[in-house]
PDB file of C-alpha atoms and ligand atoms in Angstrom:
ATOM      1  CA  UNK A   1     102.326  94.860 -99.500  1.00 65.00           C
ATOM      2  CA  UNK A   2     100.879  98.214 -96.877  1.00 74.00           C
ATOM      3  CA  UNK A   3      97.885  98.136 -95.706  1.00 75.00           C
ATOM      4  CA  UNK A   4      96.711 100.679 -93.937  1.00 83.00           C
ATOM      5  CA  UNK A   5      95.563  99.100 -90.136  1.00 86.00           C
ATOM      6  CA  UNK A   6      91.905  99.577 -90.930  1.00 82.00           C
ATOM      7  CA  UNK A   7      91.987  97.238 -93.698  1.00 84.00           C
ATOM      8  CA  UNK A   8      93.655  94.513 -91.699  1.00 85.00           C
ATOM      9  CA  UNK A   9      91.424  94.285 -89.297  1.00 88.00           C
ATOM     10  CA  UNK A  10      88.736  94.151 -91.522  1.00 87.00           C
ATOM     11  CA  UNK A  11      90.000  91.215 -93.022  1.00 88.00           C
ATOM     12  CA  UNK A  12      91.124  89.407 -90.588  1.00 88.00           C
ATOM     13  CA  UNK A  13      87.647  90.008 -89.202  1.00 89.00           C
ATOM     14  CA  UNK A  14      86.211  88.472 -92.055  1.00 89.00           C
ATOM     15  CA  UNK A  15      88.373  85.710 -92.745  1.00 88.00           C
ATOM     16  CA  UNK A  16      87.676  84.657 -89.174  1.00 88.00           C
ATOM     17  CA  UNK A  17      84.109  84.941 -89.947  1.00 89.00           C
ATOM     18  CA  UNK A  18      84.333  82.985 -92.479  1.00 87.00           C
ATOM     19  CA  UNK A  19      86.250  79.978 -90.939  1.00 86.00           C
ATOM     20  CA  UNK A  20      83.426  79.696 -88.549  1.00 85.00           C
ATOM     21  CA  UNK A  21      81.150  79.587 -91.305  1.00 86.00           C
ATOM     22  CA  UNK A  22      83.212  76.658 -92.876  1.00 85.00           C
ATOM     23  CA  UNK A  23      83.339  75.116 -89.878  1.00 82.00           C
ATOM     24  CA  UNK A  24      79.689  75.655 -88.433  1.00 83.00           C
ATOM     25  CA  UNK A  25      79.072  73.826 -92.334  1.00 84.00           C
ATOM     26  CA  UNK A  26      80.799  71.183 -91.874  1.00 78.00           C
ATOM     27  CA  UNK A  27      83.742  72.254 -94.466  1.00 79.00           C
ATOM     28  CA  UNK A  28      85.996  72.797 -92.385  1.00 77.00           C
ATOM     29  CA  UNK A  29      87.841  70.612 -89.485  1.00 72.00           C
ATOM     30  CA  UNK A  30      87.418  72.973 -86.060  1.00 68.00           C
ATOM     31  CA  UNK A  31      90.895  71.812 -84.477  1.00 66.00           C
ATOM     32  CA  UNK A  32      90.081  73.370 -81.597  1.00 64.00           C
ATOM     33  CA  UNK A  33      86.995  71.071 -80.966  1.00 57.00           C
ATOM     34  CA  UNK A  34      87.461  67.187 -79.761  1.00 57.00           C
ATOM     35  CA  UNK A  35      88.969  64.998 -82.051  1.00 60.00           C
ATOM     36  CA  UNK A  36      89.314  67.519 -84.554  1.00 65.00           C
ATOM     37  CA  UNK A  37      86.549  66.106 -86.468  1.00 72.00           C
ATOM     38  CA  UNK A  38      84.429  67.809 -88.790  1.00 81.00           C
ATOM     39  CA  UNK A  39      80.737  68.476 -86.988  1.00 86.00           C
ATOM     40  CA  UNK A  40      79.350  66.356 -90.177  1.00 87.00           C
ATOM     41  CA  UNK A  41      81.689  63.766 -89.376  1.00 88.00           C
ATOM     42  CA  UNK A  42      80.282  63.668 -85.457  1.00 88.00           C
ATOM     43  CA  UNK A  43      76.490  64.552 -86.232  1.00 90.00           C
ATOM     44  CA  UNK A  44      77.153  61.704 -88.733  1.00 91.00           C
ATOM     45  CA  UNK A  45      78.768  59.533 -85.393  1.00 91.00           C
ATOM     46  CA  UNK A  46      76.326  60.951 -83.314  1.00 92.00           C
ATOM     47  CA  UNK A  47      73.503  59.794 -85.686  1.00 92.00           C
ATOM     48  CA  UNK A  48      75.236  56.284 -86.259  1.00 92.00           C
ATOM     49  CA  UNK A  49      74.821  56.249 -82.112  1.00 94.00           C
ATOM     50  CA  UNK A  50      71.386  56.722 -81.716  1.00 93.00           C
ATOM     51  CA  UNK A  51      70.497  54.197 -84.160  1.00 93.00           C
ATOM     52  CA  UNK A  52      72.914  51.367 -82.790  1.00 93.00           C
ATOM     53  CA  UNK A  53      71.008  52.177 -79.470  1.00 94.00           C
ATOM     54  CA  UNK A  54      67.111  51.545 -81.414  1.00 93.00           C
ATOM     55  CA  UNK A  55      68.272  48.892 -82.788  1.00 93.00           C
ATOM     56  CA  UNK A  56      69.754  47.190 -79.549  1.00 92.00           C
ATOM     57  CA  UNK A  57      66.644  48.303 -77.182  1.00 92.00           C
ATOM     58  CA  UNK A  58      64.471  46.796 -79.943  1.00 92.00           C
ATOM     59  CA  UNK A  59      66.636  43.290 -80.109  1.00 91.00           C
ATOM     60  CA  UNK A  60      66.732  43.392 -76.364  1.00 90.00           C
ATOM     61  CA  UNK A  61      62.185  43.875 -77.211  1.00 89.00           C
ATOM     62  CA  UNK A  62      62.265  41.163 -79.493  1.00 88.00           C
ATOM     63  CA  UNK A  63      64.195  38.632 -76.840  1.00 86.00           C
ATOM     64  CA  UNK A  64      61.774  39.744 -74.647  1.00 85.00           C
ATOM     65  CA  UNK A  65      58.779  38.031 -76.966  1.00 84.00           C
ATOM     66  CA  UNK A  66      61.080  35.639 -77.546  1.00 82.00           C
ATOM     67  CA  UNK A  67      60.576  33.819 -74.215  1.00 82.00           C
ATOM     68  CA  UNK A  68      57.188  35.066 -73.345  1.00 77.00           C
ATOM     69  CA  UNK A  69      56.335  33.115 -76.590  1.00 76.00           C
ATOM     70  CA  UNK A  70      58.694  30.034 -74.984  1.00 74.00           C
ATOM     71  CA  UNK A  71      56.883  30.037 -71.943  1.00 74.00           C
ATOM     72  CA  UNK A  72      54.485  27.979 -71.353  1.00 74.00           C
ATOM     73  CA  UNK A  73      51.058  29.254 -71.133  1.00 74.00           C
ATOM     74  CA  UNK A  74      48.788  26.313 -71.060  1.00 70.00           C
ATOM     75  CA  UNK A  75      46.627  24.651 -73.153  1.00 65.00           C
ATOM     76  CA  UNK A  76      45.886  27.478 -75.646  1.00 62.00           C
ATOM     77  CA  UNK A  77      47.639  30.085 -73.540  1.00 72.00           C
ATOM     78  CA  UNK A  78      44.492  30.420 -71.425  1.00 70.00           C
ATOM     79  CA  UNK A  79      47.212  31.889 -69.106  1.00 77.00           C
ATOM     80  CA  UNK A  80      48.679  34.415 -70.418  1.00 77.00           C
ATOM     81  CA  UNK A  81      46.270  37.163 -69.350  1.00 77.00           C
ATOM     82  CA  UNK A  82      46.980  36.165 -65.936  1.00 83.00           C
ATOM     83  CA  UNK A  83      50.514  36.988 -65.869  1.00 86.00           C
ATOM     84  CA  UNK A  84      51.687  39.026 -62.942  1.00 87.00           C
ATOM     85  CA  UNK A  85      48.746  39.292 -61.450  1.00 92.00           C
ATOM     86  CA  UNK A  86      49.400  37.968 -57.940  1.00 96.00           C
ATOM     87  CA  UNK A  87      47.058  36.748 -55.503  1.00 97.00           C
ATOM     88  CA  UNK A  88      48.694  35.965 -51.145  1.00 97.00           C
ATOM     89  CA  UNK A  89      47.235  34.801 -48.193  1.00 97.00           C
ATOM     90  CA  UNK A  90      48.257  34.544 -44.687  1.00 96.00           C
ATOM     91  CA  UNK A  91      49.613  30.882 -43.089  1.00 95.00           C
ATOM     92  CA  UNK A  92      51.394  30.622 -39.271  1.00 94.00           C
ATOM     93  CA  UNK A  93      53.486  33.136 -38.985  1.00 95.00           C
ATOM     94  CA  UNK A  94      53.866  34.242 -43.238  1.00 96.00           C
ATOM     95  CA  UNK A  95      51.838  35.622 -45.930  1.00 97.00           C
ATOM     96  CA  UNK A  96      51.901  33.898 -49.405  1.00 98.00           C
ATOM     97  CA  UNK A  97      52.008  34.887 -52.447  1.00 98.00           C
ATOM     98  CA  UNK A  98      51.121  33.708 -56.000  1.00 97.00           C
ATOM     99  CA  UNK A  99      52.120  36.285 -59.231  1.00 96.00           C
ATOM    100  CA  UNK A 100      50.952  33.719 -62.366  1.00 94.00           C
ATOM    101  CA  UNK A 101      52.981  32.694 -64.487  1.00 91.00           C
ATOM    102  CA  UNK A 102      56.264  34.628 -62.324  1.00 94.00           C
ATOM    103  CA  UNK A 103      56.587  32.818 -58.948  1.00 97.00           C
ATOM    104  CA  UNK A 104      55.667  32.342 -55.179  1.00 98.00           C
ATOM    105  CA  UNK A 105      56.549  34.080 -52.526  1.00 98.00           C
ATOM    106  CA  UNK A 106      56.898  33.593 -48.386  1.00 98.00           C
ATOM    107  CA  UNK A 107      57.113  37.081 -46.420  1.00 97.00           C
ATOM    108  CA  UNK A 108      57.575  36.865 -42.756  1.00 96.00           C
ATOM    109  CA  UNK A 109      54.485  38.554 -41.077  1.00 95.00           C
ATOM    110  CA  UNK A 110      56.493  39.924 -38.426  1.00 95.00           C
ATOM    111  CA  UNK A 111      59.173  41.913 -41.171  1.00 89.00           C
ATOM    112  CA  UNK A 112      62.709  40.598 -42.671  1.00 92.00           C
ATOM    113  CA  UNK A 113      63.235  39.719 -45.854  1.00 94.00           C
ATOM    114  CA  UNK A 114      61.261  37.532 -48.482  1.00 97.00           C
ATOM    115  CA  UNK A 115      61.662  34.188 -49.469  1.00 97.00           C
ATOM    116  CA  UNK A 116      61.461  33.303 -52.986  1.00 98.00           C
ATOM    117  CA  UNK A 117      59.654  29.772 -53.100  1.00 98.00           C
ATOM    118  CA  UNK A 118      59.986  28.958 -57.118  1.00 98.00           C
ATOM    119  CA  UNK A 119      59.890  30.761 -60.674  1.00 97.00           C
ATOM    120  CA  UNK A 120      57.565  29.397 -62.770  1.00 94.00           C
ATOM    121  CA  UNK A 121      58.682  26.894 -65.336  1.00 94.00           C
ATOM    122  CA  UNK A 122      55.680  25.106 -66.853  1.00 92.00           C
ATOM    123  CA  UNK A 123      52.172  23.492 -66.809  1.00 89.00           C
ATOM    124  CA  UNK A 124      51.302  19.921 -65.749  1.00 92.00           C
ATOM    125  CA  UNK A 125      48.269  18.115 -65.177  1.00 91.00           C
ATOM    126  CA  UNK A 126      47.978  16.096 -61.993  1.00 92.00           C
ATOM    127  CA  UNK A 127      44.921  13.839 -60.985  1.00 93.00           C
ATOM    128  CA  UNK A 128      44.070  14.935 -57.088  1.00 92.00           C
ATOM    129  CA  UNK A 129      41.289  13.722 -54.944  1.00 91.00           C
ATOM    130  CA  UNK A 130      40.077  16.427 -51.944  1.00 88.00           C
ATOM    131  CA  UNK A 131      37.057  17.763 -50.833  1.00 82.00           C
ATOM    132  CA  UNK A 132      34.940  20.779 -51.979  1.00 84.00           C
ATOM    133  CA  UNK A 133      34.251  22.504 -49.387  1.00 83.00           C
ATOM    134  CA  UNK A 134      30.095  23.991 -48.807  1.00 82.00           C
ATOM    135  CA  UNK A 135      31.331  27.127 -50.500  1.00 83.00           C
ATOM    136  CA  UNK A 136      32.516  25.530 -53.255  1.00 81.00           C
ATOM    137  CA  UNK A 137      36.238  25.873 -52.549  1.00 89.00           C
ATOM    138  CA  UNK A 138      38.575  23.205 -52.820  1.00 90.00           C
ATOM    139  CA  UNK A 139      40.236  20.626 -56.122  1.00 92.00           C
ATOM    140  CA  UNK A 140      37.777  18.097 -55.769  1.00 90.00           C
ATOM    141  CA  UNK A 141      38.440  15.514 -57.478  1.00 89.00           C
ATOM    142  CA  UNK A 142      39.966  14.655 -60.871  1.00 89.00           C
ATOM    143  CA  UNK A 143      42.423  15.413 -63.313  1.00 89.00           C
ATOM    144  CA  UNK A 144      43.533  19.384 -62.351  1.00 91.00           C
ATOM    145  CA  UNK A 145      46.250  22.092 -63.757  1.00 90.00           C
ATOM    146  CA  UNK A 146      49.196  22.546 -61.676  1.00 94.00           C
ATOM    147  CA  UNK A 147      51.717  25.340 -62.305  1.00 94.00           C
ATOM    148  CA  UNK A 148      55.335  23.882 -61.205  1.00 96.00           C
ATOM    149  CA  UNK A 149      57.404  26.466 -59.649  1.00 97.00           C
ATOM    150  CA  UNK A 150      61.123  25.742 -59.158  1.00 98.00           C
ATOM    151  CA  UNK A 151      64.887  26.902 -57.946  1.00 98.00           C
ATOM    152  CA  UNK A 152      63.588  29.409 -55.651  1.00 98.00           C
ATOM    153  CA  UNK A 153      66.045  30.127 -52.271  1.00 98.00           C
ATOM    154  CA  UNK A 154      68.068  27.742 -51.141  1.00 98.00           C
ATOM    155  CA  UNK A 155      66.868  26.286 -48.129  1.00 96.00           C
ATOM    156  CA  UNK A 156      69.346  25.338 -45.717  1.00 94.00           C
ATOM    157  CA  UNK A 157      70.515  21.851 -45.544  1.00 92.00           C
ATOM    158  CA  UNK A 158      68.067  21.096 -48.002  1.00 92.00           C
ATOM    159  CA  UNK A 159      66.346  21.504 -51.823  1.00 96.00           C
ATOM    160  CA  UNK A 160      65.767  25.095 -53.337  1.00 98.00           C
ATOM    161  CA  UNK A 161      62.770  25.449 -52.582  1.00 98.00           C
ATOM    162  CA  UNK A 162      60.011  24.956 -55.411  1.00 98.00           C
ATOM    163  CA  UNK A 163      55.961  25.077 -55.439  1.00 98.00           C
ATOM    164  CA  UNK A 164      53.162  23.104 -57.241  1.00 98.00           C
ATOM    165  CA  UNK A 165      50.368  24.980 -57.439  1.00 97.00           C
ATOM    166  CA  UNK A 166      47.518  23.199 -57.899  1.00 96.00           C
ATOM    167  CA  UNK A 167      44.270  24.933 -59.714  1.00 93.00           C
ATOM    168  CA  UNK A 168      40.606  24.702 -59.680  1.00 92.00           C
ATOM    169  CA  UNK A 169      37.702  26.848 -61.522  1.00 90.00           C
ATOM    170  CA  UNK A 170      36.420  29.659 -58.892  1.00 91.00           C
ATOM    171  CA  UNK A 171      34.794  32.896 -59.330  1.00 90.00           C
ATOM    172  CA  UNK A 172      37.547  34.797 -57.986  1.00 90.00           C
ATOM    173  CA  UNK A 173      41.613  34.148 -58.009  1.00 93.00           C
ATOM    174  CA  UNK A 174      42.058  32.756 -54.247  1.00 96.00           C
ATOM    175  CA  UNK A 175      44.811  30.803 -52.570  1.00 97.00           C
ATOM    176  CA  UNK A 176      42.450  28.459 -50.442  1.00 96.00           C
ATOM    177  CA  UNK A 177      45.586  26.234 -48.578  1.00 95.00           C
ATOM    178  CA  UNK A 178      49.247  25.568 -48.357  1.00 96.00           C
ATOM    179  CA  UNK A 179      50.894  23.002 -46.824  1.00 95.00           C
ATOM    180  CA  UNK A 180      54.903  22.099 -47.325  1.00 96.00           C
ATOM    181  CA  UNK A 181      54.986  19.281 -48.005  1.00 95.00           C
ATOM    182  CA  UNK A 182      58.327  18.654 -47.594  1.00 96.00           C
ATOM    183  CA  UNK A 183      61.209  20.824 -46.125  1.00 96.00           C
ATOM    184  CA  UNK A 184      60.832  23.629 -48.645  1.00 97.00           C
ATOM    185  CA  UNK A 185      58.903  21.776 -51.106  1.00 98.00           C
ATOM    186  CA  UNK A 186      55.494  23.869 -50.920  1.00 98.00           C
ATOM    187  CA  UNK A 187      51.795  23.065 -52.556  1.00 97.00           C
ATOM    188  CA  UNK A 188      48.992  25.468 -53.115  1.00 97.00           C
ATOM    189  CA  UNK A 189      45.883  24.797 -53.615  1.00 96.00           C
ATOM    190  CA  UNK A 190      45.010  28.236 -55.706  1.00 96.00           C
ATOM    191  CA  UNK A 191      40.969  29.323 -57.322  1.00 94.00           C
ATOM    192  CA  UNK A 192      41.537  31.178 -60.373  1.00 92.00           C
ATOM    193  CA  UNK A 193      38.404  31.823 -62.634  1.00 88.00           C
ATOM    194  CA  UNK A 194      41.077  31.232 -65.796  1.00 86.00           C
ATOM    195  CA  UNK A 195      40.607  27.126 -65.435  1.00 86.00           C
ATOM    196  CA  UNK A 196      36.403  27.737 -66.043  1.00 84.00           C
ATOM    197  CA  UNK A 197      37.479  28.836 -69.579  1.00 67.00           C
ATOM    198  CA  UNK A 198      39.793  26.374 -70.201  1.00 68.00           C
ATOM    199  CA  UNK A 199      37.468  23.434 -69.175  1.00 58.00           C
ATOM    200  CA  UNK A 200      34.473  24.711 -70.492  1.00 59.00           C
ATOM    201  CA  UNK A 201      36.567  24.735 -73.650  1.00 50.00           C
ATOM    202  CA  UNK A 202      37.496  21.077 -72.735  1.00 46.00           C
ATOM    203  CA  UNK A 203      40.687  22.343 -73.749  1.00 46.00           C
ATOM    204  CA  UNK A 204      41.879  20.114 -69.996  1.00 46.00           C
ATOM    205  CA  UNK A 205      40.521  16.871 -71.162  1.00 43.00           C
ATOM    206  CA  UNK A 206      38.823  17.279 -68.040  1.00 42.00           C
ATOM    207  CA  UNK A 207      34.730  16.248 -68.378  1.00 40.00           C
ATOM    208  CA  UNK A 208      32.541  18.820 -67.173  1.00 40.00           C
ATOM    209  CA  UNK A 209      30.584  17.205 -65.061  1.00 43.00           C
ATOM    210  CA  UNK A 210      33.543  16.906 -62.847  1.00 44.00           C
ATOM    211  CA  UNK A 211      32.793  21.068 -61.741  1.00 44.00           C
TER     212      UNK A 211
HETATM  213  C1  LIG B 301      62.446  29.070 -43.243  1.00 79.84           C
HETATM  214  C2  LIG B 301      61.078  28.610 -44.569  1.00 79.84           C
HETATM  215  C3  LIG B 301      60.272  27.228 -44.281  1.00 79.84           C
HETATM  216  C4  LIG B 301      61.391  26.463 -44.636  1.00 79.84           C
HETATM  217  C5  LIG B 301      62.382  26.762 -43.632  1.00 79.84           C
HETATM  218  C6  LIG B 301      64.012  25.777 -43.740  1.00 79.84           C
HETATM  219  O1  LIG B 301      61.986  28.843 -42.145  1.00 79.84           O
HETATM  220  O2  LIG B 301      61.040  28.893 -45.277  1.00 79.84           O
HETATM  221  O3  LIG B 301      59.236  27.274 -45.241  1.00 79.84           O
HETATM  222  O4  LIG B 301      61.002  24.935 -43.421  1.00 79.84           O
HETATM  223  O5  LIG B 301      63.238  27.859 -44.140  1.00 79.84           O
HETATM  224  O6  LIG B 301      64.524  26.353 -43.115  1.00 79.84           O
END
């Protein structure tokens, strides 16, 4: 059939436009496109991928919360509020830091790398018999609560560093004393308002008259 040049061009143009419309609406696969997949399929694939990403993020956050619930925050979780709060003090060549429910750290004053002195693992009760100075700083005597930190940086010719942080009631969070009891085994005496609440509620089994 003979069609005039103009008519042929017009039909060609219309066919091209129709093809584009069909591809855009996902009815016809775009052979030039990647994987020759219709846009409806690739849209669906993208939506699936993003739903999977969301699911993975939610799973991670559930795991984080589950780990958090498994963590020992002490009687009635009174120490949960302290999580991540850090206090520090200088002693000898180092600044020592406690980040509650996380870790203890030794930072050389002269600079250089920090040393992890242990990661928080659990609460323990411990009997102490110590002085209390006139400003009220000190463990006193009786049962106190202690946070155990283990598996810190390995000590050359020794164990992995570990720290016991013993807590006593005080108006503000403060590290009072630090000892290295044995090589790379540390003990800190720390004041914090958190245990005052615990003691007030008699959750620790410590008689109030010991305060
Ligand atoms: C560093 C510090 C000390 C520790 C020694 C052990 O100097 O962590 O507290 O006793 O290493 O080699």
